[in-house]
């Protein structure tokens, strides 16, 4: 039996990783595996706060398996980082006390074990000296994918799955802290908008060319837990005004489906039991929007800004193609056709789908 004190016989850190007053690394959300267009991925965030007195210049973040150090992804800070409360710093400088959110998209397989994060940066002192530093932290064990496939939220089409994961003002980059904890409800949100060649008659009765009035459908059997019409004129402003008219459907596996920016006159009420495919609303342009569309996402709670956005499998629809650039969509250009195939998981950003009429 060794007589050495416990601290003296613990394993030393890897040579390039040493104690350093620098970043606090946190993964506030444990991601389930998300299947996106037939491939399994992890979509989540690492929060890093500068606890040193030096300016930290971020280089890259690597995601590796905790047991053997196999690197699954290496992401440049310039592509992943967004500063909290300020625009992205093009020089990737993190001042003392500042926090940055690193948005990650990592290819994985089902059953992936614990992961950790290796962040490389340069610490710059006031005297002009600088030191390259690597730290490791933020361990996380991915959760299994949700097995319940969801039905179509709309009829006909074609529809564009507008999602801007890298856009500074996109759903993916918009965290909320409304009750003492930061959450990202729109992590997997999609804005469904008519694609080039949209057939209004396929989407319901009396549907406009811009999609207004299209049937909005229950994606599973469930119970309506929230219905909100647009606020009345003169009502006290609230962050929830952003959603416009909204319906929240509790799914059988205790996830919650959010339908936002709906047309006025929602036909369902709280407590209603609805069946998959039932019309529960119409597409509109209420709330903070620039054009009519259906905002749809799934989360772990019924509060629109105080719940974590979750992945889901869209078990309906045919993928027809995709817009190569979001600008092509906004300019009314044609999308690029692809081999028609059944939807497998979530659609890629700006994919074009057709649902059953």
CSV table of C-alpha atoms in Angstrom, one decimal:
chain,number,residue,atom,x,y,z
A,1,UNK,CA,0.0,0.0,0.0
A,2,UNK,CA,1.4,3.4,-1.1
A,3,UNK,CA,1.9,5.9,1.7
A,4,UNK,CA,1.8,8.8,-0.8
A,5,UNK,CA,-1.1,11.3,-0.4
A,6,UNK,CA,-4.0,10.7,-2.8
A,7,UNK,CA,-3.4,13.9,-4.8
A,8,UNK,CA,0.2,12.8,-5.6
A,9,UNK,CA,-0.8,9.5,-7.3
A,10,UNK,CA,-3.6,10.8,-9.5
A,11,UNK,CA,-3.1,10.6,-13.2
A,12,UNK,CA,-1.4,13.7,-14.7
A,13,UNK,CA,-3.2,15.6,-17.5
A,14,UNK,CA,-2.0,15.1,-21.1
A,15,UNK,CA,1.2,17.1,-21.8
A,16,UNK,CA,-0.5,19.8,-23.9
A,17,UNK,CA,-3.3,20.3,-21.4
A,18,UNK,CA,-2.4,21.9,-18.2
A,19,UNK,CA,-4.1,23.9,-15.5
A,20,UNK,CA,-4.7,27.4,-16.7
A,21,UNK,CA,-7.0,30.2,-15.5
A,22,UNK,CA,-9.0,30.7,-18.6
A,23,UNK,CA,-12.4,29.4,-19.8
A,24,UNK,CA,-15.4,28.0,-18.0
A,25,UNK,CA,-16.8,25.4,-20.4
A,26,UNK,CA,-20.4,24.3,-20.1
A,27,UNK,CA,-22.9,22.2,-22.2
A,28,UNK,CA,-26.2,23.3,-20.8
A,29,UNK,CA,-28.3,21.0,-23.0
A,30,UNK,CA,-27.8,17.3,-23.5
A,31,UNK,CA,-28.5,16.6,-27.2
A,32,UNK,CA,-30.5,13.7,-28.5
A,33,UNK,CA,-29.2,12.2,-31.8
A,34,UNK,CA,-30.9,14.0,-34.7
A,35,UNK,CA,-31.4,12.3,-38.0
A,36,UNK,CA,-31.1,14.9,-40.8
A,37,UNK,CA,-31.8,13.8,-44.3
A,38,UNK,CA,-30.7,10.3,-43.6
A,39,UNK,CA,-27.6,11.1,-41.5
A,40,UNK,CA,-27.2,11.0,-37.7
A,41,UNK,CA,-25.9,14.2,-36.1
A,42,UNK,CA,-25.6,16.1,-32.8
A,43,UNK,CA,-26.9,19.7,-32.9
A,44,UNK,CA,-26.0,21.5,-29.6
A,45,UNK,CA,-24.0,24.3,-28.1
A,46,UNK,CA,-20.9,24.8,-25.9
A,47,UNK,CA,-20.9,27.9,-23.7
A,48,UNK,CA,-17.5,29.4,-22.8
A,49,UNK,CA,-16.9,32.2,-20.4
A,50,UNK,CA,-13.5,34.0,-20.0
A,51,UNK,CA,-12.6,33.9,-16.3
A,52,UNK,CA,-9.0,35.1,-16.8
A,53,UNK,CA,-7.7,38.7,-16.8
A,54,UNK,CA,-6.4,38.2,-20.4
A,55,UNK,CA,-7.9,38.6,-23.8
A,56,UNK,CA,-8.6,35.1,-25.2
A,57,UNK,CA,-8.4,34.7,-29.0
A,58,UNK,CA,-10.3,31.6,-30.0
A,59,UNK,CA,-8.9,29.2,-32.6
A,60,UNK,CA,-10.9,26.1,-32.9
A,61,UNK,CA,-13.0,23.6,-30.9
A,62,UNK,CA,-12.6,19.8,-31.4
A,63,UNK,CA,-15.2,17.3,-30.3
A,64,UNK,CA,-13.7,13.9,-29.3
A,65,UNK,CA,-14.7,10.7,-27.7
A,66,UNK,CA,-13.9,10.8,-24.0
A,67,UNK,CA,-12.6,7.2,-23.7
A,68,UNK,CA,-10.1,7.2,-26.6
A,69,UNK,CA,-9.7,10.8,-27.9
A,70,UNK,CA,-11.0,10.1,-31.4
A,71,UNK,CA,-11.8,13.5,-33.0
A,72,UNK,CA,-15.3,13.5,-34.5
A,73,UNK,CA,-15.2,17.1,-35.6
A,74,UNK,CA,-12.9,20.1,-35.7
A,75,UNK,CA,-14.7,23.5,-36.1
A,76,UNK,CA,-13.1,26.8,-36.6
A,77,UNK,CA,-14.2,29.4,-34.1
A,78,UNK,CA,-15.0,31.8,-36.9
A,79,UNK,CA,-17.7,29.5,-38.1
A,80,UNK,CA,-19.1,28.4,-34.7
A,81,UNK,CA,-18.9,31.3,-32.3
A,82,UNK,CA,-21.4,34.0,-31.4
A,83,UNK,CA,-20.8,36.5,-28.6
A,84,UNK,CA,-23.5,36.9,-26.1
A,85,UNK,CA,-25.0,40.4,-26.1
A,86,UNK,CA,-22.8,41.7,-28.9
A,87,UNK,CA,-22.0,41.1,-32.6
A,88,UNK,CA,-19.5,38.4,-33.4
A,89,UNK,CA,-16.0,39.6,-33.1
A,90,UNK,CA,-14.2,39.0,-36.4
A,91,UNK,CA,-10.9,38.6,-34.6
A,92,UNK,CA,-12.5,36.0,-32.2
A,93,UNK,CA,-11.4,37.9,-29.1
A,94,UNK,CA,-13.1,37.1,-25.9
A,95,UNK,CA,-12.5,39.8,-23.2
A,96,UNK,CA,-12.4,39.1,-19.5
A,97,UNK,CA,-16.0,38.2,-18.3
A,98,UNK,CA,-17.4,37.7,-21.8
A,99,UNK,CA,-19.3,34.6,-22.9
A,100,UNK,CA,-19.3,33.0,-26.3
A,101,UNK,CA,-21.7,30.3,-27.5
A,102,UNK,CA,-20.1,27.8,-29.9
A,103,UNK,CA,-22.8,26.2,-32.2
A,104,UNK,CA,-21.9,22.7,-33.1
A,105,UNK,CA,-23.0,20.2,-35.7
A,106,UNK,CA,-21.2,16.9,-35.2
A,107,UNK,CA,-21.7,13.6,-37.2
A,108,UNK,CA,-22.3,10.7,-34.9
A,109,UNK,CA,-23.8,7.2,-34.8
A,110,UNK,CA,-26.5,5.8,-32.5
A,111,UNK,CA,-25.0,4.7,-29.2
A,112,UNK,CA,-22.2,7.3,-29.2
A,113,UNK,CA,-20.6,7.3,-25.7
A,114,UNK,CA,-19.4,10.3,-23.7
A,115,UNK,CA,-17.9,13.2,-25.7
A,116,UNK,CA,-15.6,16.0,-24.5
A,117,UNK,CA,-14.4,19.3,-26.0
A,118,UNK,CA,-10.9,20.5,-26.7
A,119,UNK,CA,-10.7,24.2,-27.2
A,120,UNK,CA,-7.6,25.8,-28.6
A,121,UNK,CA,-6.9,29.5,-28.1
A,122,UNK,CA,-4.3,32.2,-27.5
A,123,UNK,CA,-4.1,34.1,-24.3
A,124,UNK,CA,-2.9,37.7,-24.8
A,125,UNK,CA,-1.4,39.8,-22.0
A,126,UNK,CA,-1.4,43.5,-21.7
A,127,UNK,CA,2.4,43.6,-22.3
A,128,UNK,CA,1.9,42.2,-25.7
A,129,UNK,CA,3.0,38.6,-25.0
A,130,UNK,CA,0.8,35.7,-26.0
A,131,UNK,CA,0.6,32.0,-25.2
A,132,UNK,CA,-1.1,29.2,-27.0
A,133,UNK,CA,-3.3,27.2,-24.7
A,134,UNK,CA,-5.5,24.1,-25.0
A,135,UNK,CA,-8.1,23.1,-22.5
A,136,UNK,CA,-10.5,20.1,-22.3
A,137,UNK,CA,-13.9,20.0,-20.7
A,138,UNK,CA,-17.7,20.1,-21.2
A,139,UNK,CA,-18.3,16.3,-21.1
A,140,UNK,CA,-21.6,15.2,-22.5
A,141,UNK,CA,-23.3,11.8,-23.2
A,142,UNK,CA,-25.7,12.0,-26.1
A,143,UNK,CA,-29.2,10.8,-25.7
A,144,UNK,CA,-30.9,8.3,-28.0
A,145,UNK,CA,-33.1,9.6,-30.8
A,146,UNK,CA,-36.8,9.9,-30.3
A,147,UNK,CA,-38.6,6.9,-31.9
A,148,UNK,CA,-42.0,8.5,-32.6
A,149,UNK,CA,-42.2,9.7,-36.3
A,150,UNK,CA,-44.4,12.8,-36.8
A,151,UNK,CA,-46.9,13.4,-39.6
A,152,UNK,CA,-47.0,16.3,-42.0
A,153,UNK,CA,-47.7,19.8,-40.5
A,154,UNK,CA,-49.2,20.9,-43.9
A,155,UNK,CA,-50.8,19.6,-47.1
A,156,UNK,CA,-49.6,19.6,-50.7
A,157,UNK,CA,-46.9,22.0,-51.8
A,158,UNK,CA,-44.2,22.2,-52.7
A,159,UNK,CA,-43.0,23.8,-49.5
A,160,UNK,CA,-39.6,25.1,-48.6
A,161,UNK,CA,-38.1,24.1,-45.2
A,162,UNK,CA,-36.5,27.4,-44.4
A,163,UNK,CA,-33.9,27.0,-41.8
A,164,UNK,CA,-30.8,29.2,-41.4
A,165,UNK,CA,-28.5,27.4,-38.9
A,166,UNK,CA,-25.6,29.8,-39.6
A,167,UNK,CA,-27.5,33.1,-39.8
A,168,UNK,CA,-27.0,35.5,-36.9
A,169,UNK,CA,-30.7,36.1,-36.5
A,170,UNK,CA,-31.9,32.6,-37.4
A,171,UNK,CA,-33.8,30.4,-34.9
A,172,UNK,CA,-30.7,28.3,-34.2
A,173,UNK,CA,-28.7,31.3,-33.0
A,174,UNK,CA,-31.4,32.8,-30.7
A,175,UNK,CA,-31.2,31.7,-27.1
A,176,UNK,CA,-33.6,33.0,-24.4
A,177,UNK,CA,-33.2,33.4,-20.7
A,178,UNK,CA,-36.6,34.2,-19.4
A,179,UNK,CA,-36.6,32.3,-16.1
A,180,UNK,CA,-33.0,32.3,-14.9
A,181,UNK,CA,-31.7,29.7,-17.3
A,182,UNK,CA,-30.7,30.0,-21.0
A,183,UNK,CA,-32.6,27.8,-23.4
A,184,UNK,CA,-32.8,27.5,-27.2
A,185,UNK,CA,-36.3,26.6,-28.2
A,186,UNK,CA,-35.8,27.0,-32.0
A,187,UNK,CA,-32.8,24.7,-32.2
A,188,UNK,CA,-34.5,22.6,-34.9
A,189,UNK,CA,-37.2,25.1,-35.9
A,190,UNK,CA,-38.4,25.3,-39.5
A,191,UNK,CA,-40.3,28.1,-41.2
A,192,UNK,CA,-42.5,26.4,-43.9
A,193,UNK,CA,-43.0,28.7,-46.9
A,194,UNK,CA,-44.3,28.0,-50.4
A,195,UNK,CA,-41.6,27.0,-52.9
A,196,UNK,CA,-41.4,28.0,-56.5
A,197,UNK,CA,-44.3,26.3,-58.3
A,198,UNK,CA,-46.5,26.1,-55.2
A,199,UNK,CA,-50.0,24.8,-55.9
A,200,UNK,CA,-52.4,26.6,-53.5
A,201,UNK,CA,-55.3,24.2,-54.3
A,202,UNK,CA,-53.2,21.3,-52.9
A,203,UNK,CA,-52.9,23.0,-49.5
A,204,UNK,CA,-56.5,23.5,-48.6
A,205,UNK,CA,-59.5,25.5,-49.6
A,206,UNK,CA,-59.2,29.2,-50.4
A,207,UNK,CA,-55.4,29.2,-50.0
A,208,UNK,CA,-53.6,32.3,-51.4
A,209,UNK,CA,-50.5,32.0,-53.6
A,210,UNK,CA,-48.3,33.1,-50.6
A,211,UNK,CA,-49.7,30.2,-48.5
A,212,UNK,CA,-52.0,32.2,-46.4
A,213,UNK,CA,-55.0,30.0,-45.3
A,214,UNK,CA,-53.3,26.7,-45.8
A,215,UNK,CA,-54.4,23.8,-43.6
A,216,UNK,CA,-52.2,23.4,-40.5
A,217,UNK,CA,-52.3,19.8,-39.3
A,218,UNK,CA,-51.7,17.9,-36.1
A,219,UNK,CA,-48.5,15.9,-36.5
A,220,UNK,CA,-49.6,13.2,-34.1
A,221,UNK,CA,-52.5,12.2,-31.9
A,222,UNK,CA,-52.3,14.5,-28.8
A,223,UNK,CA,-53.9,17.1,-26.6
A,224,UNK,CA,-54.0,20.8,-27.1
A,225,UNK,CA,-52.2,22.5,-24.2
A,226,UNK,CA,-52.1,26.1,-25.3
A,227,UNK,CA,-54.0,28.3,-27.7
A,228,UNK,CA,-53.0,32.0,-28.1
A,229,UNK,CA,-54.6,34.5,-30.5
A,230,UNK,CA,-52.8,37.7,-31.4
A,231,UNK,CA,-52.8,40.3,-28.5
A,232,UNK,CA,-55.5,42.9,-28.6
A,233,UNK,CA,-54.5,46.5,-29.5
A,234,UNK,CA,-53.2,48.3,-26.5
A,235,UNK,CA,-52.2,45.2,-24.7
A,236,UNK,CA,-49.0,45.3,-22.7
A,237,UNK,CA,-46.0,44.2,-24.9
A,238,UNK,CA,-44.5,40.8,-24.2
A,239,UNK,CA,-41.7,38.7,-25.6
A,240,UNK,CA,-44.4,36.1,-26.5
A,241,UNK,CA,-45.9,38.6,-29.0
A,242,UNK,CA,-43.2,37.3,-31.3
A,243,UNK,CA,-45.0,34.0,-31.8
A,244,UNK,CA,-48.2,35.6,-33.0
A,245,UNK,CA,-51.3,33.3,-32.9
A,246,UNK,CA,-50.0,30.0,-31.6
A,247,UNK,CA,-51.1,26.4,-30.8
A,248,UNK,CA,-49.1,24.0,-28.7
A,249,UNK,CA,-49.8,20.2,-29.0
A,250,UNK,CA,-48.6,17.8,-26.4
A,251,UNK,CA,-47.3,14.6,-28.2
A,252,UNK,CA,-47.7,11.1,-26.9
A,253,UNK,CA,-44.1,11.0,-25.8
A,254,UNK,CA,-44.4,14.2,-23.7
A,255,UNK,CA,-42.7,16.4,-26.3
A,256,UNK,CA,-44.5,19.5,-27.4
A,257,UNK,CA,-45.2,20.7,-31.0
A,258,UNK,CA,-45.3,24.4,-31.5
A,259,UNK,CA,-47.3,26.1,-34.4
A,260,UNK,CA,-46.7,29.8,-34.6
A,261,UNK,CA,-47.7,32.9,-36.7
A,262,UNK,CA,-51.1,31.3,-37.4
A,263,UNK,CA,-54.1,33.0,-39.0
A,264,UNK,CA,-56.7,34.4,-36.5
A,265,UNK,CA,-59.7,32.3,-35.6
A,266,UNK,CA,-58.0,29.1,-34.3
A,267,UNK,CA,-60.6,26.3,-34.3
A,268,UNK,CA,-59.2,24.2,-31.4
A,269,UNK,CA,-59.3,24.9,-27.6
A,270,UNK,CA,-57.1,23.9,-24.7
A,271,UNK,CA,-58.0,20.3,-23.6
A,272,UNK,CA,-59.1,19.2,-27.1
A,273,UNK,CA,-58.0,15.7,-28.1
A,274,UNK,CA,-56.9,15.8,-31.7
A,275,UNK,CA,-56.0,13.1,-34.2
A,276,UNK,CA,-53.0,13.0,-36.5
A,277,UNK,CA,-53.8,14.8,-39.7
A,278,UNK,CA,-56.6,16.9,-38.2
A,279,UNK,CA,-56.8,20.6,-39.2
A,280,UNK,CA,-56.0,22.6,-36.1
A,281,UNK,CA,-55.3,26.0,-37.6
A,282,UNK,CA,-54.5,27.9,-40.8
A,283,UNK,CA,-51.2,29.4,-42.0
A,284,UNK,CA,-51.0,33.1,-41.4
A,285,UNK,CA,-48.6,36.1,-40.8
A,286,UNK,CA,-49.3,37.0,-37.2
A,287,UNK,CA,-46.6,38.1,-34.7
A,288,UNK,CA,-43.1,39.3,-35.8
A,289,UNK,CA,-42.9,38.1,-39.4
A,290,UNK,CA,-41.9,39.5,-42.8
A,291,UNK,CA,-44.1,37.2,-44.8
A,292,UNK,CA,-46.7,34.4,-44.2
A,293,UNK,CA,-45.4,31.1,-43.0
A,294,UNK,CA,-45.8,28.3,-40.5
A,295,UNK,CA,-43.1,28.3,-37.8
A,296,UNK,CA,-42.9,24.7,-36.5
A,297,UNK,CA,-40.7,23.2,-33.8
A,298,UNK,CA,-40.7,20.5,-31.1
A,299,UNK,CA,-39.5,21.1,-27.5
A,300,UNK,CA,-39.4,19.6,-24.1
A,301,UNK,CA,-41.9,21.9,-22.5
A,302,UNK,CA,-45.0,23.9,-23.3
A,303,UNK,CA,-43.5,27.4,-22.7
A,304,UNK,CA,-42.5,28.9,-26.1
A,305,UNK,CA,-39.3,30.6,-24.8
A,306,UNK,CA,-38.5,28.5,-21.7
A,307,UNK,CA,-38.0,25.1,-23.2
A,308,UNK,CA,-35.3,23.3,-25.2
A,309,UNK,CA,-35.8,22.6,-28.9
A,310,UNK,CA,-35.6,18.9,-29.7
A,311,UNK,CA,-35.1,17.0,-32.9
A,312,UNK,CA,-37.8,14.9,-34.4
A,313,UNK,CA,-38.4,12.5,-37.3
A,314,UNK,CA,-40.6,13.8,-40.0
A,315,UNK,CA,-42.2,10.6,-41.2
A,316,UNK,CA,-44.1,12.2,-44.1
A,317,UNK,CA,-43.4,14.0,-47.3
A,318,UNK,CA,-41.3,13.5,-50.4
A,319,UNK,CA,-38.0,15.4,-50.8
A,320,UNK,CA,-38.1,17.0,-54.3
A,321,UNK,CA,-34.9,19.1,-54.2
A,322,UNK,CA,-33.3,22.1,-52.5
A,323,UNK,CA,-32.5,25.7,-52.9
A,324,UNK,CA,-28.7,26.0,-53.3
A,325,UNK,CA,-28.8,29.4,-51.7
A,326,UNK,CA,-31.4,31.1,-49.5
A,327,UNK,CA,-31.1,34.1,-51.7
A,328,UNK,CA,-32.4,32.0,-54.6
A,329,UNK,CA,-35.6,31.4,-52.6
A,330,UNK,CA,-36.1,35.0,-51.6
A,331,UNK,CA,-35.5,36.1,-55.2
A,332,UNK,CA,-38.2,33.7,-56.4
A,333,UNK,CA,-35.9,31.6,-58.4
A,334,UNK,CA,-36.4,27.9,-59.1
A,335,UNK,CA,-35.0,25.3,-56.7
A,336,UNK,CA,-32.6,22.6,-57.8
A,337,UNK,CA,-34.4,19.2,-58.3
A,338,UNK,CA,-32.9,16.0,-56.7
A,339,UNK,CA,-33.8,12.4,-56.8
A,340,UNK,CA,-37.3,12.2,-55.3
A,341,UNK,CA,-37.2,10.3,-52.0
A,342,UNK,CA,-39.1,9.8,-48.8
A,343,UNK,CA,-38.2,12.1,-45.9
A,344,UNK,CA,-35.7,10.5,-43.5
A,345,UNK,CA,-35.5,12.4,-40.3
A,346,UNK,CA,-35.4,16.2,-40.5
A,347,UNK,CA,-35.0,18.0,-43.8
A,348,UNK,CA,-31.8,19.9,-44.7
A,349,UNK,CA,-32.0,23.7,-44.6
A,350,UNK,CA,-33.9,25.0,-47.6
A,351,UNK,CA,-35.0,21.6,-48.8
A,352,UNK,CA,-38.2,21.4,-50.9
A,353,UNK,CA,-40.9,18.9,-49.9
A,354,UNK,CA,-44.3,17.9,-51.0
A,355,UNK,CA,-46.9,16.5,-48.6
A,356,UNK,CA,-50.0,14.5,-49.4
A,357,UNK,CA,-52.9,16.8,-50.4
